[in-house]
Amino acid sequence: MMPRVLIVAGSDSGGGAGIQADIKAVTMLGGHAMTAITAITAQNTLGVEGVHAIPPAMVVQQMACVAADIGVDAVKIGMLGGPAIAAAAAEELASGLYDAPVVLDPVMIATSGAVLADDATIAAMERLARRATLVTPNLPELAALCGAEALTDPARAATDYAARMRTAVLVKGGHATGDTVVDRLFDADGEIARWEHPRIATRHTHGTGCTLASAIATGLAAGMAMPAAIARAIAFVRIALHDAPGLGGGHGPMGHARVRGEADPAGPTPNQVTLPATDHAASLAFYRALGLTAIVDSGGRYARFDSAGGTTLSIEAAAEIDGRAVVYLEVVDLDVAVASARAAGIAVDDPVAQPWGWREARLTDPAGNPLRLYAAGEQRRFPPWRLA
């Protein structure tokens, strides 16, 4: 069944964050998005101009009617609009209709700097946190939840909070300084996983937190393990940041709609083919003339092209690939995919880390056609040496 994700959050009239970003993320990752809107905002890339909270009873009615009919595989909670809504949502989640993971994104301050949660609402979040499977604060939000000392020792603050709330905590590192963004997952025993990526220099970051939480919720709804769901969600956000459309004069929206051809948690996704080339220049010109965008051109022997649908195609010197096309099937967890293939009696080489940022495992089909199971994330479409 298509993963069913209920989003409890505010509306962003500019379409970059909130319910609008949530729906885009869930949809692009193959889920069915349902909504309980907590507040209507008037905002654009320059800031929030107005907020109108929805009556708590209406928020609950939105939640209950879809849960009773359609069912819920995961819940994502974002902007709440006030303490009464937070309390009502917590009460509704305890009703028995929501036997599903809950991802709480403790939205407090918009990218533009607008305050979206007062002290009373922050206090009311505690009950929701105790119901949550995962809480996803950035560093300022962690400080609001745990006290100012969280800014100097976020690991201790997150561990203590996870123990008190009996939940997992993903501390997002985007607000920290430095060229590397570090996102860390904690439980009551301390750090259990981390993800480190180069910082992407862009002003089009509106809705990153909303998108990440909804993408994680979609993965959990599909049955993915939490670390795998987080890793895929981070990759989704990073690709959307790379492909932001450049709208607005302030903190613009990301390119949700341009995240295409990424790994499906249900199984391998064929989204990259490498073809042999005997005349590099001629092949490069040919595929450009067809309308593909060259994103890598290396040494007169290799080139990679991007398509509007997100699938990539490469050409490589024929002698380097034995004159045969190679089909790449992307997977969420390469080690798990290799183990699963071997359990089915398929001979697969051990995964190998490649210098271009991929991990891949070689195999062939019964006809001898070469295949690769691989994991690449943003490195497939947005390698550091990308041309365009």
Phi, psi and omega in degrees: 000143176301131179301131183255117185241121176266124182253122177249104189193175179270161179268140176247111183296338179277350174080004185268332184227194175058210183307320183296315177294321180300312181299318180298314182296312181299315182296314182294337179263014171088013179260172174253118184268129173239154188225146166233103186279126184265336182201152174252130179243149169256108183207160175219198183288347182268341179154177179266124182260340180192150179226130176235112182285145176274142178305137182307321181298325179288324176299313180297319179298320177300316180296310188294320186291323179284325179295320182291329184262306188271326183091160186225127177259342175196153178238133172244128180244127179240231181300132187257333175085355177154161182295327180294322178292318178300315180294318180294319180295319178297318178297318181294321179296337179273005187284344182103354180274354192234064177275072189205159176299146177237125176251118181256115173260104187284075184293123182231322182225129178288162178305327181287346181106354180293136179280125184246001178210128177271179184300321181294322179292320178298318178296322181289342179293341185300320180294322177293322179298324179291339177269345188283150170277327182211137173245137189237067180279149164276182185296315176298323179291323176298321178295321179294326181281326191242349184109161186299335180297343178296335181288333180265335179219070183297330181296314179295317180298316181293321179295315179296318180296317179299321179292317181293318185271349183057052181216174172264152183230123174258109179270113182278138187259010184297333181273353177284169178266167177109167183276352180244132176263125181244119176253131187233136180255129182236150163232195185295343181262000180117198183291133180241346177195155175212156179228126182240129181218150175298140178293137178265120182278104179200150173267356184267072185243010184294125176092012182297316181294317178300313182297315181299312182297319179291324177294321176296315180301322179295319177297316178296322178297330180276359178093009178289148172294151186303312180300321179293320178296321179293315181300316179294321180295319178298316178299320179299312181298317183295319178294321178295326176292316178301322188256027178300140185283353176079032183272147173082167183261000181234230178280096187281168180285159176276173182263063181307315187291346182263002176276103186231154170068026181271168186298140179259130181296341182282343181168179183299143179244112176289112183216013178210130177231138174246126182250144178289143178233136177256341176225097187302312183298317181294318180293320178301314179294322181299309184288329172295320180295331177288343178110004176280152181261120177287123181248346175218137173216107191238117166059023180067018183226344183213142173211150177233142183238145176254150178241164180299331180275357177094347176285143179249155178225137180239154168241141181218147180311127188306322182295335183281340180236027177057028175068021184233147175290146178238127179258130181254132178242111183281141179230158180288314181233106186296318182296319178294319180296319178295315179298319179295318179297317179295324178296333178272006178087014180266130178281122181226134175293160175296146177298143180231134175282129182258152183294343179269012171098002179258158162247135183215155177232132185270146174201170176227154176274176184302336179272000180088009178287131181285135179230161173225129163271133185209162174229126186227331184060225183287346185294340180289311183260338183227062175291160180301335182260021181301139181280323187232000000 
